[in-house]
PDB file of C-alpha atoms in Angstrom:
ATOM      1  CA  LYS A   1     -60.445  55.365 -39.768  1.00 52.00           C
ATOM      2  CA  ARG A   2     -57.656  56.672 -37.686  1.00 58.00           C
ATOM      3  CA  GLY A   3     -57.789  56.941 -33.834  1.00 58.00           C
ATOM      4  CA  TYR A   4     -58.013  54.495 -30.976  1.00 59.00           C
ATOM      5  CA  PRO A   5     -57.702  50.792 -31.469  1.00 58.00           C
ATOM      6  CA  LYS A   6     -60.954  48.812 -31.257  1.00 59.00           C
ATOM      7  CA  ARG A   7     -61.688  47.043 -27.988  1.00 57.00           C
ATOM      8  CA  ASN A   8     -61.312  43.604 -29.429  1.00 57.00           C
ATOM      9  CA  ASP A   9     -57.799  44.507 -30.839  1.00 55.00           C
ATOM     10  CA  PHE A  10     -56.827  45.675 -27.453  1.00 50.00           C
ATOM     11  CA  MET A  11     -57.916  42.468 -25.701  1.00 55.00           C
ATOM     12  CA  ASN A  12     -56.078  40.349 -28.407  1.00 63.00           C
ATOM     13  CA  ASN A  13     -52.830  42.134 -27.720  1.00 64.00           C
ATOM     14  CA  ASN A  14     -53.287  41.573 -23.910  1.00 68.00           C
ATOM     15  CA  ASN A  15     -53.968  37.862 -24.406  1.00 72.00           C
ATOM     16  CA  ILE A  16     -50.843  37.532 -26.581  1.00 74.00           C
ATOM     17  CA  MET A  17     -48.800  39.315 -23.930  1.00 77.00           C
ATOM     18  CA  MET A  18     -50.193  36.792 -21.289  1.00 80.00           C
ATOM     19  CA  VAL A  19     -49.515  33.823 -23.308  1.00 80.00           C
ATOM     20  CA  ALA A  20     -45.802  35.059 -24.048  1.00 82.00           C
ATOM     21  CA  ALA A  21     -45.336  35.737 -20.270  1.00 87.00           C
ATOM     22  CA  THR A  22     -46.743  32.374 -19.240  1.00 89.00           C
ATOM     23  CA  ILE A  23     -44.430  30.514 -21.840  1.00 90.00           C
ATOM     24  CA  LEU A  24     -41.415  32.505 -20.580  1.00 91.00           C
ATOM     25  CA  VAL A  25     -42.142  31.609 -16.947  1.00 91.00           C
ATOM     26  CA  LEU A  26     -42.678  27.919 -17.841  1.00 90.00           C
ATOM     27  CA  VAL A  27     -39.535  27.864 -19.805  1.00 89.00           C
ATOM     28  CA  THR A  28     -37.523  29.751 -16.955  1.00 84.00           C
ATOM     29  CA  MET A  29     -38.900  27.165 -14.445  1.00 78.00           C
ATOM     30  CA  VAL A  30     -37.808  24.133 -16.631  1.00 80.00           C
ATOM     31  CA  LEU A  31     -34.352  25.611 -17.044  1.00 78.00           C
ATOM     32  CA  LEU A  32     -34.045  26.362 -13.279  1.00 73.00           C
ATOM     33  CA  TYR A  33     -35.257  22.840 -12.243  1.00 69.00           C
ATOM     34  CA  SER A  34     -32.955  21.110 -14.659  1.00 70.00           C
ATOM     35  CA  SER A  35     -29.834  22.772 -13.152  1.00 67.00           C
ATOM     36  CA  HIS A  36     -31.350  22.759  -9.485  1.00 64.00           C
ATOM     37  CA  PRO A  37     -33.577  19.756  -8.980  1.00 59.00           C
ATOM     38  CA  TYR A  38     -34.056  20.229  -5.278  1.00 60.00           C
ATOM     39  CA  PHE A  39     -37.018  22.267  -4.690  1.00 60.00           C
ATOM     40  CA  VAL A  40     -36.771  24.217  -1.361  1.00 60.00           C
ATOM     41  CA  PHE A  41     -40.103  23.201   0.100  1.00 59.00           C
ATOM     42  CA  PHE A  42     -39.419  19.375  -0.547  1.00 59.00           C
ATOM     43  CA  THR A  43     -35.961  18.950   0.626  1.00 60.00           C
ATOM     44  CA  LYS A  44     -34.823  17.754   4.040  1.00 63.00           C
ATOM     45  CA  PRO A  45     -32.746  20.487   6.017  1.00 62.00           C
ATOM     46  CA  THR A  46     -29.022  19.720   6.161  1.00 63.00           C
ATOM     47  CA  TYR A  47     -27.148  20.310   9.406  1.00 70.00           C
ATOM     48  CA  SER A  48     -23.607  19.628  10.216  1.00 77.00           C
ATOM     49  CA  ALA A  49     -22.431  17.901  13.478  1.00 84.00           C
ATOM     50  CA  ASN A  50     -25.145  15.310  13.131  1.00 87.00           C
ATOM     51  CA  ASN A  51     -23.063  12.620  14.893  1.00 92.00           C
ATOM     52  CA  THR A  52     -22.475  15.013  17.695  1.00 94.00           C
ATOM     53  CA  ALA A  53     -26.201  15.805  18.064  1.00 94.00           C
ATOM     54  CA  ASP A  54     -26.924  12.141  18.057  1.00 94.00           C
ATOM     55  CA  PHE A  55     -24.507  11.457  20.801  1.00 97.00           C
ATOM     56  CA  ILE A  56     -25.863  14.227  22.919  1.00 97.00           C
ATOM     57  CA  ASN A  57     -29.458  13.111  22.509  1.00 96.00           C
ATOM     58  CA  LYS A  58     -28.558   9.544  23.269  1.00 96.00           C
ATOM     59  CA  TYR A  59     -26.120   9.829  26.117  1.00 97.00           C
ATOM     60  CA  ILE A  60     -26.578  13.360  27.778  1.00 97.00           C
ATOM     61  CA  LYS A  61     -29.596  14.089  29.840  1.00 96.00           C
ATOM     62  CA  GLU A  62     -31.838  16.984  28.553  1.00 95.00           C
ATOM     63  CA  GLU A  63     -31.504  19.020  31.729  1.00 96.00           C
ATOM     64  CA  ASP A  64     -27.613  19.094  31.441  1.00 97.00           C
ATOM     65  CA  GLY A  65     -26.417  22.364  30.177  1.00 97.00           C
ATOM     66  CA  ILE A  66     -23.880  22.525  27.255  1.00 97.00           C
ATOM     67  CA  MET A  67     -21.419  25.188  26.528  1.00 96.00           C
ATOM     68  CA  ALA A  68     -20.202  25.034  22.945  1.00 95.00           C
ATOM     69  CA  GLN A  69     -17.689  26.796  20.697  1.00 91.00           C
ATOM     70  CA  ALA A  70     -19.015  29.424  18.304  1.00 87.00           C
ATOM     71  CA  GLY A  71     -20.214  27.709  15.158  1.00 83.00           C
ATOM     72  CA  TYR A  72     -21.619  24.680  17.035  1.00 87.00           C
ATOM     73  CA  THR A  73     -24.231  26.466  19.131  1.00 89.00           C
ATOM     74  CA  GLU A  74     -26.194  27.501  16.136  1.00 87.00           C
ATOM     75  CA  VAL A  75     -26.034  24.137  14.516  1.00 86.00           C
ATOM     76  CA  LEU A  76     -26.715  22.061  17.699  1.00 92.00           C
ATOM     77  CA  ALA A  77     -29.562  24.289  18.827  1.00 91.00           C
ATOM     78  CA  TYR A  78     -31.890  22.911  16.044  1.00 87.00           C
ATOM     79  CA  GLN A  79     -30.983  19.327  16.848  1.00 91.00           C
ATOM     80  CA  ILE A  80     -30.901  18.855  20.606  1.00 94.00           C
ATOM     81  CA  LYS A  81     -33.191  19.694  23.419  1.00 94.00           C
ATOM     82  CA  ASN A  82     -30.488  20.733  25.921  1.00 96.00           C
ATOM     83  CA  ARG A  83     -29.652  24.246  26.940  1.00 96.00           C
ATOM     84  CA  ILE A  84     -26.746  25.352  24.860  1.00 96.00           C
ATOM     85  CA  LEU A  85     -24.622  28.507  25.383  1.00 95.00           C
ATOM     86  CA  GLY A  86     -21.507  29.885  23.665  1.00 93.00           C
ATOM     87  CA  LEU A  87     -17.983  29.199  24.963  1.00 93.00           C
ATOM     88  CA  PRO A  88     -16.316  32.502  25.997  1.00 93.00           C
ATOM     89  CA  PRO A  89     -13.341  33.416  23.865  1.00 89.00           C
ATOM     90  CA  LYS A  90     -11.303  34.248  26.979  1.00 91.00           C
ATOM     91  CA  SER A  91     -10.630  31.818  29.899  1.00 93.00           C
ATOM     92  CA  GLU A  92     -10.749  34.419  32.600  1.00 93.00           C
ATOM     93  CA  ASN A  93     -14.436  34.010  33.423  1.00 92.00           C
ATOM     94  CA  LEU A  94     -14.970  30.530  32.017  1.00 95.00           C
ATOM     95  CA  LEU A  95     -15.358  28.845  35.301  1.00 96.00           C
ATOM     96  CA  TYR A  96     -17.587  31.482  36.675  1.00 96.00           C
ATOM     97  CA  LEU A  97     -19.959  31.029  33.707  1.00 96.00           C
ATOM     98  CA  ILE A  98     -19.920  27.448  33.912  1.00 97.00           C
ATOM     99  CA  ASP A  99     -20.949  27.589  37.584  1.00 97.00           C
ATOM    100  CA  TYR A 100     -23.461  30.427  37.079  1.00 97.00           C
ATOM    101  CA  TYR A 101     -25.326  28.654  34.158  1.00 96.00           C
ATOM    102  CA  ASN A 102     -24.818  25.146  35.708  1.00 97.00           C
ATOM    103  CA  ILE A 103     -23.036  23.750  32.703  1.00 97.00           C
ATOM    104  CA  SER A 104     -22.318  20.010  32.707  1.00 98.00           C
ATOM    105  CA  TYR A 105     -20.454  19.561  29.261  1.00 98.00           C
ATOM    106  CA  VAL A 106     -18.096  21.705  27.101  1.00 97.00           C
ATOM    107  CA  LEU A 107     -17.539  20.958  23.550  1.00 95.00           C
ATOM    108  CA  TYR A 108     -15.392  22.256  20.651  1.00 92.00           C
ATOM    109  CA  GLY A 109     -14.269  21.110  17.272  1.00 89.00           C
ATOM    110  CA  SER A 110     -11.115  21.071  15.278  1.00 83.00           C
ATOM    111  CA  PHE A 111     -12.581  23.076  12.361  1.00 74.00           C
ATOM    112  CA  TYR A 112     -13.385  26.254  14.503  1.00 68.00           C
ATOM    113  CA  THR A 113     -10.202  25.795  16.643  1.00 65.00           C
ATOM    114  CA  SER A 114      -7.239  25.122  14.402  1.00 64.00           C
ATOM    115  CA  GLU A 115      -8.319  24.545  10.819  1.00 58.00           C
ATOM    116  CA  ARG A 116      -9.883  27.956  10.052  1.00 63.00           C
ATOM    117  CA  TYR A 117     -11.332  30.276  12.515  1.00 67.00           C
ATOM    118  CA  PHE A 118      -9.454  29.887  15.848  1.00 72.00           C
ATOM    119  CA  TYR A 119     -12.632  30.624  17.913  1.00 80.00           C
ATOM    120  CA  ALA A 120     -12.290  30.538  21.839  1.00 87.00           C
ATOM    121  CA  LYS A 121      -8.655  29.186  21.596  1.00 88.00           C
ATOM    122  CA  GLU A 122      -7.857  30.560  24.950  1.00 92.00           C
ATOM    123  CA  SER A 123     -10.731  28.753  26.653  1.00 94.00           C
ATOM    124  CA  ILE A 124     -10.024  25.598  24.855  1.00 93.00           C
ATOM    125  CA  ASN A 125      -6.399  25.647  26.059  1.00 93.00           C
ATOM    126  CA  PHE A 126      -7.745  26.238  29.580  1.00 96.00           C
ATOM    127  CA  ILE A 127      -9.990  23.186  29.260  1.00 96.00           C
ATOM    128  CA  THR A 128      -7.363  20.864  27.849  1.00 95.00           C
ATOM    129  CA  SER A 129      -4.676  21.907  30.267  1.00 96.00           C
ATOM    130  CA  HIS A 130      -6.925  21.443  33.447  1.00 97.00           C
ATOM    131  CA  PRO A 131      -7.780  17.580  33.625  1.00 96.00           C
ATOM    132  CA  GLU A 132      -8.765  18.188  37.343  1.00 97.00           C
ATOM    133  CA  LYS A 133     -11.762  20.309  36.147  1.00 97.00           C
ATOM    134  CA  PHE A 134     -12.631  18.781  32.810  1.00 97.00           C
ATOM    135  CA  THR A 135     -12.688  15.106  31.742  1.00 97.00           C
ATOM    136  CA  LEU A 136     -12.647  14.190  28.075  1.00 97.00           C
ATOM    137  CA  THR A 137     -15.858  12.125  27.407  1.00 97.00           C
ATOM    138  CA  VAL A 138     -15.711  11.470  23.723  1.00 97.00           C
ATOM    139  CA  ILE A 139     -14.084  12.391  20.484  1.00 97.00           C
ATOM    140  CA  ILE A 140     -16.702  12.329  17.738  1.00 96.00           C
ATOM    141  CA  ASN A 141     -15.734  12.107  13.954  1.00 93.00           C
ATOM    142  CA  GLU A 142     -17.874  14.135  11.598  1.00 88.00           C
ATOM    143  CA  ASP A 143     -17.870  13.768   7.933  1.00 84.00           C
ATOM    144  CA  TYR A 144     -19.660  16.520   6.029  1.00 74.00           C
ATOM    145  CA  GLY A 145     -18.999  15.222   2.498  1.00 70.00           C
ATOM    146  CA  ASN A 146     -19.513  18.168   0.302  1.00 62.00           C
ATOM    147  CA  LEU A 147     -21.209  20.385   2.710  1.00 61.00           C
ATOM    148  CA  ARG A 148     -18.132  22.549   3.309  1.00 59.00           C
ATOM    149  CA  ARG A 149     -14.555  22.691   2.478  1.00 57.00           C
ATOM    150  CA  SER A 150     -13.087  20.868   5.326  1.00 62.00           C
ATOM    151  CA  SER A 151     -15.190  17.671   4.980  1.00 73.00           C
ATOM    152  CA  LYS A 152     -13.951  15.891   8.140  1.00 82.00           C
ATOM    153  CA  GLU A 153     -13.312  17.000  11.727  1.00 85.00           C
ATOM    154  CA  ASN A 154     -13.131  15.881  15.200  1.00 90.00           C
ATOM    155  CA  ILE A 155     -15.546  17.287  17.999  1.00 93.00           C
ATOM    156  CA  TYR A 156     -14.425  16.967  21.592  1.00 96.00           C
ATOM    157  CA  ILE A 157     -16.914  16.772  24.477  1.00 97.00           C
ATOM    158  CA  TYR A 158     -15.613  17.260  27.934  1.00 98.00           C
ATOM    159  CA  GLU A 159     -17.588  16.742  31.243  1.00 98.00           C
ATOM    160  CA  VAL A 160     -17.265  19.473  33.863  1.00 98.00           C
ATOM    161  CA  ILE A 161     -16.018  18.016  37.095  1.00 96.00           C
ATOM    162  CA  LYS A 162     -17.985  19.725  39.851  1.00 88.00           C
TER     163      LYS A 162
END
């Protein structure tokens, strides 16, 4: 007889398709895992500027506000409890913003200043050229290993003289 396939034949075709799809998914997972063994839900988050965050958590009071260069605000916000704001690119309103937001420390790093991006260069020049307003507290060495191209950098933390 010609016509529609029997119900049992239809079910067998679906079963074969399900088994083939399951095998395909399993093979794909094995291949992916062999080339990427770090499953996203079981890996520890990786942040840069860990030494800087450790220093801030250990030596700077939680109520002290920090103004950081672009690139460090995002990284440090996950690791410290202090208020953290971005360092303005121009120095014209730097002192006003420090006073308005009650900032106690300013930080910047060599990677975002001179190695690659040149963020807030004018404000950083103002900070380094006015020792009567800012005191260098510490220079922290960061080593990122394979986390990014420039694996080592220095981060400078200045205390604001009020």
